[in-house]
Coordinates of C-alpha atoms in Angstrom, one line a residue:
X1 CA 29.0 47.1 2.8
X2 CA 26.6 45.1 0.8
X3 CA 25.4 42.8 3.7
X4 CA 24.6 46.1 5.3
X5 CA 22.7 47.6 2.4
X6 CA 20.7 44.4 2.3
X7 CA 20.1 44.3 6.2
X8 CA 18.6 47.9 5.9
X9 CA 16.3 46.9 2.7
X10 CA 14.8 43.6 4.7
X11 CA 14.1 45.4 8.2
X12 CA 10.6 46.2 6.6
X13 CA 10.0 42.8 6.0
X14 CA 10.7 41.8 9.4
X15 CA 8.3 43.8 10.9
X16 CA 6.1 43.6 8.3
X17 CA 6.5 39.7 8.9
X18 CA 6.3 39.9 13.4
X19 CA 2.8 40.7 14.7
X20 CA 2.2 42.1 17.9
X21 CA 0.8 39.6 19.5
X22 CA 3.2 37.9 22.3
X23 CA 2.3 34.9 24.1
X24 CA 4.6 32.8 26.9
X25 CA 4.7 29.0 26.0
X26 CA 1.7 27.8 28.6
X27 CA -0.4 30.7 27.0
X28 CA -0.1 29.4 23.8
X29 CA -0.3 25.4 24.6
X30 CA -3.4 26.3 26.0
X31 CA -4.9 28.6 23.0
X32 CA -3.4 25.6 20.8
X33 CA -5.7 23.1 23.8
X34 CA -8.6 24.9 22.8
X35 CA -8.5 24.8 18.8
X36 CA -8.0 21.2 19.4
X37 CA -11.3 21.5 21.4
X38 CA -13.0 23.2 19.3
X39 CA -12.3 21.2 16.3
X40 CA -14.2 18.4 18.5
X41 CA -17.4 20.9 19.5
X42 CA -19.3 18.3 17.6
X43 CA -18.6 14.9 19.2
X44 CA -18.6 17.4 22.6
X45 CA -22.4 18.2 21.4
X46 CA -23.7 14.3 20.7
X47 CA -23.2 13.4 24.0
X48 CA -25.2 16.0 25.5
X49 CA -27.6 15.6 22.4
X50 CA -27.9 12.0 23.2
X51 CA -28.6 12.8 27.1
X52 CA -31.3 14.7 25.5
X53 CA -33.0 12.1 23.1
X54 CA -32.7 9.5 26.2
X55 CA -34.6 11.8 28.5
X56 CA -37.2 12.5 25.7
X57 CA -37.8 8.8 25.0
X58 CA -38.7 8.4 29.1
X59 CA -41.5 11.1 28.6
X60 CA -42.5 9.6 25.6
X61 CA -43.0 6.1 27.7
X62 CA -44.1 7.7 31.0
X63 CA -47.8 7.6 31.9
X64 CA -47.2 8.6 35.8
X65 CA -47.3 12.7 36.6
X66 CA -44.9 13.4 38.7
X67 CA -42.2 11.2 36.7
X68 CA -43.3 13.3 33.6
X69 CA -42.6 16.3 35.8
X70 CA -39.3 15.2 37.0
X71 CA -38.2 13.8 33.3
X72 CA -38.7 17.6 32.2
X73 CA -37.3 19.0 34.9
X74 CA -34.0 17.4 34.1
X75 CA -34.7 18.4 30.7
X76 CA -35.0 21.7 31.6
X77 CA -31.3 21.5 33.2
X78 CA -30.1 19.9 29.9
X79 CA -30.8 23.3 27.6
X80 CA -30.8 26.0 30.1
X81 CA -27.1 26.8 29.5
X82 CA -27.3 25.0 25.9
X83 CA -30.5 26.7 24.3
X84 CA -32.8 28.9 26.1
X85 CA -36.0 28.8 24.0
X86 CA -36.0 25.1 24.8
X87 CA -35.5 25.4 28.2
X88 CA -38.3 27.5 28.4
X89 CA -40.2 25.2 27.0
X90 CA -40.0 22.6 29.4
X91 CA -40.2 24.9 32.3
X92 CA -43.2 26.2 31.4
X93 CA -44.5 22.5 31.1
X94 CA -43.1 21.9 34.2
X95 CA -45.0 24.9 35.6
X96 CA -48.5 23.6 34.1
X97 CA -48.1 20.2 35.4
X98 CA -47.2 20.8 38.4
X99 CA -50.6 23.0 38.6
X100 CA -52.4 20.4 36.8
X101 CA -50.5 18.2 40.3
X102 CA -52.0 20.5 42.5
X103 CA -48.3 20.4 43.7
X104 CA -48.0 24.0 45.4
X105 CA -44.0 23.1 46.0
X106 CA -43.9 21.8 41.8
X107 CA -45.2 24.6 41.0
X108 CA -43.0 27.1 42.7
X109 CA -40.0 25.1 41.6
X110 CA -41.3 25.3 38.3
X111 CA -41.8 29.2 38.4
X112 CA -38.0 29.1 39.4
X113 CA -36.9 27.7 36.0
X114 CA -39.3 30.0 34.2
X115 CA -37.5 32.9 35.8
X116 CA -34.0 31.2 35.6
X117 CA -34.9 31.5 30.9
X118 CA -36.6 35.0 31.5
X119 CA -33.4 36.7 33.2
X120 CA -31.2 34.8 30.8
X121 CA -33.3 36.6 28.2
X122 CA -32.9 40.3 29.8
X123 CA -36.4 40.6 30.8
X124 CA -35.3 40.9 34.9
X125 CA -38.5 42.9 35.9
X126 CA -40.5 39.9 34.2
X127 CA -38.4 37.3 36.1
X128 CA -38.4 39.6 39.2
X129 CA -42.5 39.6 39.4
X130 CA -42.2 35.9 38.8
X131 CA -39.9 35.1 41.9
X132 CA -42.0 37.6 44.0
X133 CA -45.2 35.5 42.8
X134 CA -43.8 32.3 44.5
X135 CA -44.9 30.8 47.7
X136 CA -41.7 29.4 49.6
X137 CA -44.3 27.3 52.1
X138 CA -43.5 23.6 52.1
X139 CA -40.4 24.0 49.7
X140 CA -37.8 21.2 50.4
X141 CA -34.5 22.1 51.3
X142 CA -33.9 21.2 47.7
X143 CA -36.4 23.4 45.7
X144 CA -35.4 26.3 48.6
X145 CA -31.7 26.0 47.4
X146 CA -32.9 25.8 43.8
X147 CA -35.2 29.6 44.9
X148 CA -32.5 31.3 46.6
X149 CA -29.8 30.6 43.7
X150 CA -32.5 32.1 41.1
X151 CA -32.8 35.1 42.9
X152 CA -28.9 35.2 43.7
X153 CA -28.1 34.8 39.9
X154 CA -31.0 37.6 39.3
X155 CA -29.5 40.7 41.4
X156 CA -25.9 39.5 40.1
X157 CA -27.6 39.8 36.6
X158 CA -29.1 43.0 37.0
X159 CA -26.1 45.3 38.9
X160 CA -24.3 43.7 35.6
X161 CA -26.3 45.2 33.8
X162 CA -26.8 48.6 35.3
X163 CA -23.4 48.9 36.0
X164 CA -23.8 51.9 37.8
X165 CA -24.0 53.5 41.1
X166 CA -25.6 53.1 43.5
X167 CA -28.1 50.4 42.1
X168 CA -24.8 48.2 41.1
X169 CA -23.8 48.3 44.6
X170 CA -27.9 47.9 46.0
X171 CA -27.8 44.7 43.3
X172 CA -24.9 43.0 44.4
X173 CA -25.6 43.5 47.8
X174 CA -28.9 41.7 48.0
X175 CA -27.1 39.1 45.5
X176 CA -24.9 38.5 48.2
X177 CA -27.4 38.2 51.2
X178 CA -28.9 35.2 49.6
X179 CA -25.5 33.8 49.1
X180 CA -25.7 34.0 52.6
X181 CA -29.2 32.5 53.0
X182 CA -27.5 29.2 50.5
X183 CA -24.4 29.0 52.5
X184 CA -26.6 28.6 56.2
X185 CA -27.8 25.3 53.9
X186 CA -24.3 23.6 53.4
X187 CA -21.3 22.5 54.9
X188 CA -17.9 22.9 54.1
X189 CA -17.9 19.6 52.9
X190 CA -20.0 20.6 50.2
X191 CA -18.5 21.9 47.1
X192 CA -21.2 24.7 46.4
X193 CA -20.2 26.1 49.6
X194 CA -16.6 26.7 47.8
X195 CA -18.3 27.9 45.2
X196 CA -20.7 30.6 46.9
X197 CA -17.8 31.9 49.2
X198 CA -15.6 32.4 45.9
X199 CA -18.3 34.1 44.4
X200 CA -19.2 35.9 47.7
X201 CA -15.3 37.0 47.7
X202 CA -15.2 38.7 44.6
X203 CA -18.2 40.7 45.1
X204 CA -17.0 42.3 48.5
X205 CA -13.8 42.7 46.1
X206 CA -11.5 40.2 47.8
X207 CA -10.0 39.3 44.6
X208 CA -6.9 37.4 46.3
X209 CA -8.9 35.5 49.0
X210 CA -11.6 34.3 45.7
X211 CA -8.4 33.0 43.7
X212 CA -7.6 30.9 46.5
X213 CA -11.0 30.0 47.6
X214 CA -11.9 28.8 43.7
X215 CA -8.8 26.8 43.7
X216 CA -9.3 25.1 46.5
X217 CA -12.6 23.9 45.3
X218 CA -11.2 22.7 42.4
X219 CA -8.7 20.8 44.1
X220 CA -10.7 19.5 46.5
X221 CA -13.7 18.6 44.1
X222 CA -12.0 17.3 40.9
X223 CA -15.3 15.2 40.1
X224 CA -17.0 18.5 39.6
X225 CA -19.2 19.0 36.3
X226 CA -17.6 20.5 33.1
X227 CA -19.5 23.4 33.5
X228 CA -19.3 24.5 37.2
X229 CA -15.5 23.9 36.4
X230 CA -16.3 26.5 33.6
X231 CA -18.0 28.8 35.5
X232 CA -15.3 28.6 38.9
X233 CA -12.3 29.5 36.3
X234 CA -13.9 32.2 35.0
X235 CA -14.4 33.6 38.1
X236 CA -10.9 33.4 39.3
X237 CA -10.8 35.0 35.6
X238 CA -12.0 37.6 36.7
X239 CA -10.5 37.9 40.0
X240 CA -7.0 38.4 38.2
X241 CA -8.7 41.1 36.4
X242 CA -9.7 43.0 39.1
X243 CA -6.1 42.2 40.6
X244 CA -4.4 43.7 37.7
X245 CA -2.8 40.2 36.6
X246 CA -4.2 40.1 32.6
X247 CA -1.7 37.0 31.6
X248 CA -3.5 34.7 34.5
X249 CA -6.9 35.8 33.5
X250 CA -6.3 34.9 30.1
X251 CA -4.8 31.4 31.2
X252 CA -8.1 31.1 33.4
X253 CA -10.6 32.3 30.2
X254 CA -9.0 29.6 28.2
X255 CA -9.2 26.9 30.5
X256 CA -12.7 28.1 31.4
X257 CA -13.6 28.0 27.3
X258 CA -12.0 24.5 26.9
X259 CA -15.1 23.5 29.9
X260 CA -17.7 25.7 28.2
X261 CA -16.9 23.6 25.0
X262 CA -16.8 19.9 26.7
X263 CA -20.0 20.9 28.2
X264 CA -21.6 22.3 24.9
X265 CA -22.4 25.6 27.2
X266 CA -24.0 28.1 24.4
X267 CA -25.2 30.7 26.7
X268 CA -22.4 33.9 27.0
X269 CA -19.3 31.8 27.3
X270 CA -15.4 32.3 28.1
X271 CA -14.9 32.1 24.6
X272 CA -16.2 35.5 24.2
X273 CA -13.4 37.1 26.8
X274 CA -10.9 35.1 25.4
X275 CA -11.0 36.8 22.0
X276 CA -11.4 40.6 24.0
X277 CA -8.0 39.6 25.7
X278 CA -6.6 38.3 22.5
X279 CA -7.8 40.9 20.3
X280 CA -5.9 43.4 22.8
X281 CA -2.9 41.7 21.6
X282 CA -2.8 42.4 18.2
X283 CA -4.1 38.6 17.7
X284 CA -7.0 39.8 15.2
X285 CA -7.7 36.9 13.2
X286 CA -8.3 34.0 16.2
X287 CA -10.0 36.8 18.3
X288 CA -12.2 37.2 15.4
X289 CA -12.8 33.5 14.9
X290 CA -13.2 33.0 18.8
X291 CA -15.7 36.0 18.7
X292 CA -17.9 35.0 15.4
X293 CA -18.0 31.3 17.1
X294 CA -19.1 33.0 20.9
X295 CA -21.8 34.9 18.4
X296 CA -23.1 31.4 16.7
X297 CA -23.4 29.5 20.3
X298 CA -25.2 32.7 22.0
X299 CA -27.8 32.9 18.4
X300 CA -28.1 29.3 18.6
X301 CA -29.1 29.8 22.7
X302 CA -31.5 32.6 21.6
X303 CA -31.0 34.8 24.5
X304 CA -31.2 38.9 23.5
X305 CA -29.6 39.5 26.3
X306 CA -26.4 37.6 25.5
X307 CA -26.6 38.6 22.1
X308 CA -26.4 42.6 23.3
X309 CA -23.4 41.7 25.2
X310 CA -21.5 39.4 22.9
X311 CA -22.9 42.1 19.6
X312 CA -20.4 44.7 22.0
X313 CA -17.1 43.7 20.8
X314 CA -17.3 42.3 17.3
X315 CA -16.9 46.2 16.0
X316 CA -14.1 46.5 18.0
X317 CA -12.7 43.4 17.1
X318 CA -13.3 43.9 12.9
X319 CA -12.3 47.5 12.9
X320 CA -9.0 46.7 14.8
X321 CA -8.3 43.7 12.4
X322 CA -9.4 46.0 9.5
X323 CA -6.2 48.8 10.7
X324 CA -4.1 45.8 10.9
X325 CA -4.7 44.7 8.1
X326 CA -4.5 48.3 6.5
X327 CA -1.0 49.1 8.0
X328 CA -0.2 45.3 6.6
X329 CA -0.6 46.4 3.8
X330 CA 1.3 49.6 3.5
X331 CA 3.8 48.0 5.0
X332 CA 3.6 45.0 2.1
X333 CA 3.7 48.0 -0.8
X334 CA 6.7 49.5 0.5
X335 CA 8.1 46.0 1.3
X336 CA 7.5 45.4 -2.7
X337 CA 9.6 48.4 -3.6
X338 CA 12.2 47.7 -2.0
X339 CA 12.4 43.9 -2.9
X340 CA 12.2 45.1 -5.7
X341 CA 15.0 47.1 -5.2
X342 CA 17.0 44.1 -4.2
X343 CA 15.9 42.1 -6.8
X344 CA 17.9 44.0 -9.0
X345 CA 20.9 44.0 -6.5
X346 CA 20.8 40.0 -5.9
X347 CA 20.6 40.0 -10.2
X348 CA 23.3 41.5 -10.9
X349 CA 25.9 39.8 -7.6
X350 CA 23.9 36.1 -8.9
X351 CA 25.0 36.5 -12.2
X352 CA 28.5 37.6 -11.6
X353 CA 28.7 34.8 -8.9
X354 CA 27.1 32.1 -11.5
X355 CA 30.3 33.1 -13.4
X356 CA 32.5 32.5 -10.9
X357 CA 30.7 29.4 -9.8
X358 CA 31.4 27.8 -13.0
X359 CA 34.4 28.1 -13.7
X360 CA 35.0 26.9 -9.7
X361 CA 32.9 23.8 -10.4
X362 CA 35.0 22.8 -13.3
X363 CA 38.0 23.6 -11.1
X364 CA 36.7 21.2 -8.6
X365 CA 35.6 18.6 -11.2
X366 CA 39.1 18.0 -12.5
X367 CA 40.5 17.6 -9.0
X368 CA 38.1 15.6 -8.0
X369 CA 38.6 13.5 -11.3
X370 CA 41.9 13.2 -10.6
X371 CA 41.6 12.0 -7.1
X372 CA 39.6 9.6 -8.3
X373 CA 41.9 8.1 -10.4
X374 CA 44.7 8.7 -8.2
X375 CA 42.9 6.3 -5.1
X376 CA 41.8 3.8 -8.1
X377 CA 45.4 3.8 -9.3
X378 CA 47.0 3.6 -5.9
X379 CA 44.7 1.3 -5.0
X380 CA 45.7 -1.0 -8.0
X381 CA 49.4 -0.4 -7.3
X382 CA 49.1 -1.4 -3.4
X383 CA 47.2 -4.4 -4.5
X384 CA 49.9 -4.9 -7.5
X385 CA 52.6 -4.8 -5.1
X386 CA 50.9 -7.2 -2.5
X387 CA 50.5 -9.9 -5.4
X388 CA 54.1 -9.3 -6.1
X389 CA 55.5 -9.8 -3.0
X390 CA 53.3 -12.6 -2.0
X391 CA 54.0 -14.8 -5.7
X392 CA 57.8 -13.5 -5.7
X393 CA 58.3 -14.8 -2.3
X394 CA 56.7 -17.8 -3.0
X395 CA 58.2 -18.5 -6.2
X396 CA 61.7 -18.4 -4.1
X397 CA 60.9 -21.4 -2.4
X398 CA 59.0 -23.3 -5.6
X399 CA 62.9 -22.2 -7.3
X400 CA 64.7 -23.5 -4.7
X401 CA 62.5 -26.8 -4.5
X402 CA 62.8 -27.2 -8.5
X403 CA 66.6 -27.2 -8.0
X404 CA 66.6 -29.6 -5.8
X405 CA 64.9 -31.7 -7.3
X406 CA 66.7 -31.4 -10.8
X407 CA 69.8 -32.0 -8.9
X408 CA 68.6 -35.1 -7.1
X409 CA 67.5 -36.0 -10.5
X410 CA 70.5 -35.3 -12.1
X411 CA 72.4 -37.2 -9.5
X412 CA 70.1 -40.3 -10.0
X413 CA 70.2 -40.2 -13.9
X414 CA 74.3 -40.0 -13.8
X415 CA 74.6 -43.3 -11.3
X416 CA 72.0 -45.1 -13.8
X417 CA 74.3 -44.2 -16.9
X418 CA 77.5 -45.5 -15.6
X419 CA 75.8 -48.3 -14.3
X420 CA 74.0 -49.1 -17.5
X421 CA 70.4 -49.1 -16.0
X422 CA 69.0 -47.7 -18.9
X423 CA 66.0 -49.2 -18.1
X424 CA 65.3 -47.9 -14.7
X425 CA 66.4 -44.4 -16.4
X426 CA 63.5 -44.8 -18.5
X427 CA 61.0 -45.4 -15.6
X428 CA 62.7 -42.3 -13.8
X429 CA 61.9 -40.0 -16.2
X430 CA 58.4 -41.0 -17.5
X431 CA 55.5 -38.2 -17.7
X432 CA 53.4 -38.8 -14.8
X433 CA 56.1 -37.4 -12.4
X434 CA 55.9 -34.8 -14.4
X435 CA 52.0 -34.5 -14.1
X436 CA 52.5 -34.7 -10.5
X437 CA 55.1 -32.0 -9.7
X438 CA 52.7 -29.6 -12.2
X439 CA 49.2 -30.4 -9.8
X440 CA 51.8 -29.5 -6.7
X441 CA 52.3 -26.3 -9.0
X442 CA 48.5 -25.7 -9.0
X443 CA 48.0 -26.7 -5.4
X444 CA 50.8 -24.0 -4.8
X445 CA 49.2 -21.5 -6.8
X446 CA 45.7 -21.9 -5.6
X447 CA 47.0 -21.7 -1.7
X448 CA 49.1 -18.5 -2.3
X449 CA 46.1 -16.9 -4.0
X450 CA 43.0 -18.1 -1.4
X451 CA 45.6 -16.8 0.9
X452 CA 45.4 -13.2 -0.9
X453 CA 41.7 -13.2 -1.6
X454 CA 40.3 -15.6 1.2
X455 CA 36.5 -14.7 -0.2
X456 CA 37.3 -15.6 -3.6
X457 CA 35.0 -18.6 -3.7
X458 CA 31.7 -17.4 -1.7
X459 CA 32.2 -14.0 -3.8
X460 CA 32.3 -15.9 -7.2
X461 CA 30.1 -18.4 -6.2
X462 CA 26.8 -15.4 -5.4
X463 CA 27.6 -14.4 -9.2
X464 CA 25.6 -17.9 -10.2
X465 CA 22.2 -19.5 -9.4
X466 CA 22.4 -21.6 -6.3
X467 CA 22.1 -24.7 -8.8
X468 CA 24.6 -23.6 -10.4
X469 CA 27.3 -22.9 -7.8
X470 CA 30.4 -25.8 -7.5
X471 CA 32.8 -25.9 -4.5
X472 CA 36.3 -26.7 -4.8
X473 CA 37.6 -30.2 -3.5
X474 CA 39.0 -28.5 -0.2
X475 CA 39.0 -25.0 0.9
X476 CA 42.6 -24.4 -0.2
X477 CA 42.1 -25.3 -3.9
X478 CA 40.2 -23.6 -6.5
X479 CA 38.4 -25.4 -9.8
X480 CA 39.6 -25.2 -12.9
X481 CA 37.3 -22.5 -14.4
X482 CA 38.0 -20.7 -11.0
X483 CA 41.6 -21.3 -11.6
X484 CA 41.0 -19.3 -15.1
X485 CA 39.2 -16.5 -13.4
X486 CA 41.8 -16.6 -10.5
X487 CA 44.5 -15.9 -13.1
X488 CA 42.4 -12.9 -14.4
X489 CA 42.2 -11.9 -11.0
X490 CA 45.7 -11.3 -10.8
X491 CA 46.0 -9.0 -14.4
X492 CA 46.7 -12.5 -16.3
X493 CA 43.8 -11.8 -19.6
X494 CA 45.2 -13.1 -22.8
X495 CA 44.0 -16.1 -23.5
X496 CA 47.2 -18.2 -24.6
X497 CA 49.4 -17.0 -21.6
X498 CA 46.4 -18.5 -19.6
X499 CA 46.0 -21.7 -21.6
X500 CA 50.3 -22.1 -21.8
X501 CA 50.2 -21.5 -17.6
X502 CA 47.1 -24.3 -17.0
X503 CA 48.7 -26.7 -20.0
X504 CA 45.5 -26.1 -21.8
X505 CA 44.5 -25.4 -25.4
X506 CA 43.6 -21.6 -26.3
X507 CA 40.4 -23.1 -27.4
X508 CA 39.8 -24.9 -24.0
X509 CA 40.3 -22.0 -22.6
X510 CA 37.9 -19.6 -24.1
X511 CA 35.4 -22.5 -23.9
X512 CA 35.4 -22.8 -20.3
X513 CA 35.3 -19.0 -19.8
X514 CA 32.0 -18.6 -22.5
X515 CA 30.5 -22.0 -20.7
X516 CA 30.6 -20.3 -17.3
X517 CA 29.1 -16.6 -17.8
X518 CA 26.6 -18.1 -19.8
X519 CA 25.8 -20.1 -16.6
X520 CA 26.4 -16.6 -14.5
X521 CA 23.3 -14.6 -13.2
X522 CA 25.0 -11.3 -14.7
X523 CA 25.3 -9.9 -17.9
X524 CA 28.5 -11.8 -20.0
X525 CA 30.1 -8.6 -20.7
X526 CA 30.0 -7.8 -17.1
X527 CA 31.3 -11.1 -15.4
X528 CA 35.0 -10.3 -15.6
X529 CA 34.0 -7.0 -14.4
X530 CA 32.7 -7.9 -11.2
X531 CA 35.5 -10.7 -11.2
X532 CA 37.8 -7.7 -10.7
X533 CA 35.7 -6.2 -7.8
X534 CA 36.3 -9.2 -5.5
X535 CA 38.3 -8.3 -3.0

């Protein structure tokens, strides 16, 4: 019952806490590809801002006319999608050197770019007198391609902007007779003939037969520029728009953007669609961002035309983040209430359950205290009972040798008696046999115990200084102030039952043991410590 009281007082905060917006995973790789790509707007922009500054230091060094006029012309290309009151600039140069040329052709090429920056500023009857002013006599096939496409992107411009019947259709249809007049100038091995057809598709509303024309130019051409990439994607953009298909154009706008961005495009970009499409789902916050950024690029272009278009949605966009944000934060007051609510719910159950917590930690303590010293204490008893058996086993056979012994001494001590060899009695039974059978004791004792703690010496020997460190005579014998520790080892710790065992002096004894942790690289208190943790 309480799980389901406090289920019922957090479903507010879930959907206080889940926006509306829903994206599948490619949707949002890409959204995530282009806040990566916008984070590097800047380096994007030095490369085309160093284009520009090497074009600039040509004119500056160029004496000759017609180079001058071609160095601008390409400079001229360089800000006509990046800033428009620069690009105007240089065509109008263009326009009075080519005069100054007496170049007829110059000059009409030049009047192109001049209308190319007045249509991209909204002035279309202005750029409209100034294509009807120019003389196509004598035009290359170049600066004819480069005359057609201005008026093309004209009539495209201004149905756009009427957007209404039956000039929209009048517009579009002369746009698309001079895509006509460019296509009778390429070949389909051309990728502007792609282009042109996928652009000639969607405005006889061919949306499907566009999609597939676009993509086939961009997978036939992958060399293509940045920005014709840009301007292809947004196309098939919107193509799926047109086709009902809003999750593809939205891929295609953020692909498109990503371009825009690599190509430092700052007329009316993708960007700007991308954050209508996003705004539409509930995303307020990036749309907002994405929109405020589209607004910088088209200021910083200086076109009034794209800023009229782009100034469209940004009230849309704030007042639809401003509702959100309002029903946020109803939903946040009556979120409060009720954690508030539970607060005093989650109190009152913490308290009770600190109580039984406690006294369950103590409970758990104690066992787990006692297992401790029940595996410490078995431990010692298993390793009791293995010393046991090993040294009562062994001391069977050290009996039975003894005995034999004794008995072969016995017999030898009885024979010299009654035979009155009282001097070869003596030499029987002087000390140094008895020396002798007490090293075989030692030898016995230090092979039973190597044999229960085989890493006795390397362990005891890492408790000194490599200087200090002594290795037994073989490696089945210990040294006598391991002998001492070995005994400890084993439980043996008073001093005199240590000293009666080795046949030394109490004081011997305790000086070896003080002589070698004073040598040790541990503490003294803690040497027979760690002697007890070898294993």
């Amino acid at each position: 019952m309480k799980h389901k009281i406090c289920i019922a007082l957090l479903l507010p905060l879930l959907l206080f806490s889940c926006g509306s917006r829903h994206y599948d995973s490619e949707t949002a790789q890409l959204l995530a590809a282009l806040d990566a790509s916008l984070a590097r707007r800047t380096s994007c922009e030095q490369a085309k801002l160093g284009r520009i500054d090497s074009l600039r230091t040509l004119l500056v060094q160029t004496v000759d006319r017609q180079r001058c006029y071609e160095l601008q012309l390409q400079l001229f290309d360089e800000f006509k999608s990046y800033r428009c009151d620069s690009a105007f600039a240089y065509a109008n140069r263009c326009m009075d050197l080519a005069r100054q040329m007496g170049s007829p052709q110059s000059v009409a090429e030049a009047k192109c770019a001049v209308s190319f920056c007045l249509m991209s500023s909204g002035l279309f009857k202005e750029a409209s007198d100034m294509m009807a002013a120019i003389s196509t006599e004598g035009m290359s096939q170049e600066q004819r391609f480069s005359y057609y496409s201005v008026y093309q992107k004209l009539w495209q411009e201004e149905a756009n902007f009427s957007g209404v019947e039956p000039y929209y259709s009048q517009y579009m249809a002369a746009s698309d007779d001079y895509i006509d007049s460019l296509k009778t100038m390429l070949s389909e091995e051309d990728p502007e003939w792609w282009s042109l057809t996928g652009s000639q598709h969607m405005k006889n509303h061919r949306f499907d037969e566009a999609v597939v024309t676009l993509q086939a130019y961009l997978s036939r051409f992958p060399d293509t520029e940045a920005h014709d990439k840009a301007m292809a994607i947004a196309e098939m953009a919107w193509a799926y728009i047109h086709s009902g298909q809003d999750t593809k154009a939205l891929k295609c706008f953020i692909k498109s953007a990503i371009y825009d961005n690599e190509s430092s495009t700052r007329e009316i970009t993708a960007l700007f669609f991308v954050a209508k499409h996003i705004c539409q789902l509930g995303d307020y916050d990036r749309a907002s961002l994405y929109a405020k950024q589209a607004l910088n690029d088209i200021t910083f272009y200086n076109a009034r035309q794209r800023k009229i278009e782009i100034g469209q949605i940004l009230p849309i966009i704030e007042q639809d983040r401003y509702n959100a944000l309002t029903m946020q934060r109803n939903r946040l007051i009556l979120a409060a209430v009720l954690i508030g609510l539970l607060f005093v719910v989650v109190l009152v159950s913490v308290m009770y359950l600190r109580r039984l917590n406690a006294k369950l930690w103590q409970a758990r303590q104690t066992i787990a205290r006692h297992n401790e010293e029940l595996v410490d204490t078995n431990n010692q008893l298993a390793e009791a009972n293995k010393i046991k058996d090993v040294y009562i086993g062994r001391s069977f056979f050290a009996n039975a040798e003894f005995i034999e012994k004794m008995e072969k001494l016995c017999l030898t001590v009885d024979r010299k008696i009654q035979a009155r060899q009282y001097e070869d009695l003596r030499k029987q039974v002087k000390l140094s046999t008895l020396e002798q059978e007490r090293k075989q004791m030692y030898a016995a004792f230090d092979e039973t115990f190597l044999n229960l703690f085989p890493t006795f010496v390397e362990q005891y020997n890492l408790l000194f200084d490599p200087k200090d460190r002594r290795m037994p005579a073989d490696e089945k014998s210990l040294t006598s102030e391991m002998r001492i520790f070995a005994l400890i080892r084993l439980g043996i710790t008073d001093s005199e039952r240590i000293a009666r065992f080795l046949d030394y002096s109490v004081h011997t004894v305790n000086t070896y043991k003080t002589r070698v942790k004073n040598k040790s690289n541990v503490e003294n208190e803690l040497f027979e410590q760690k002697i007890m943790q070898i294993a």
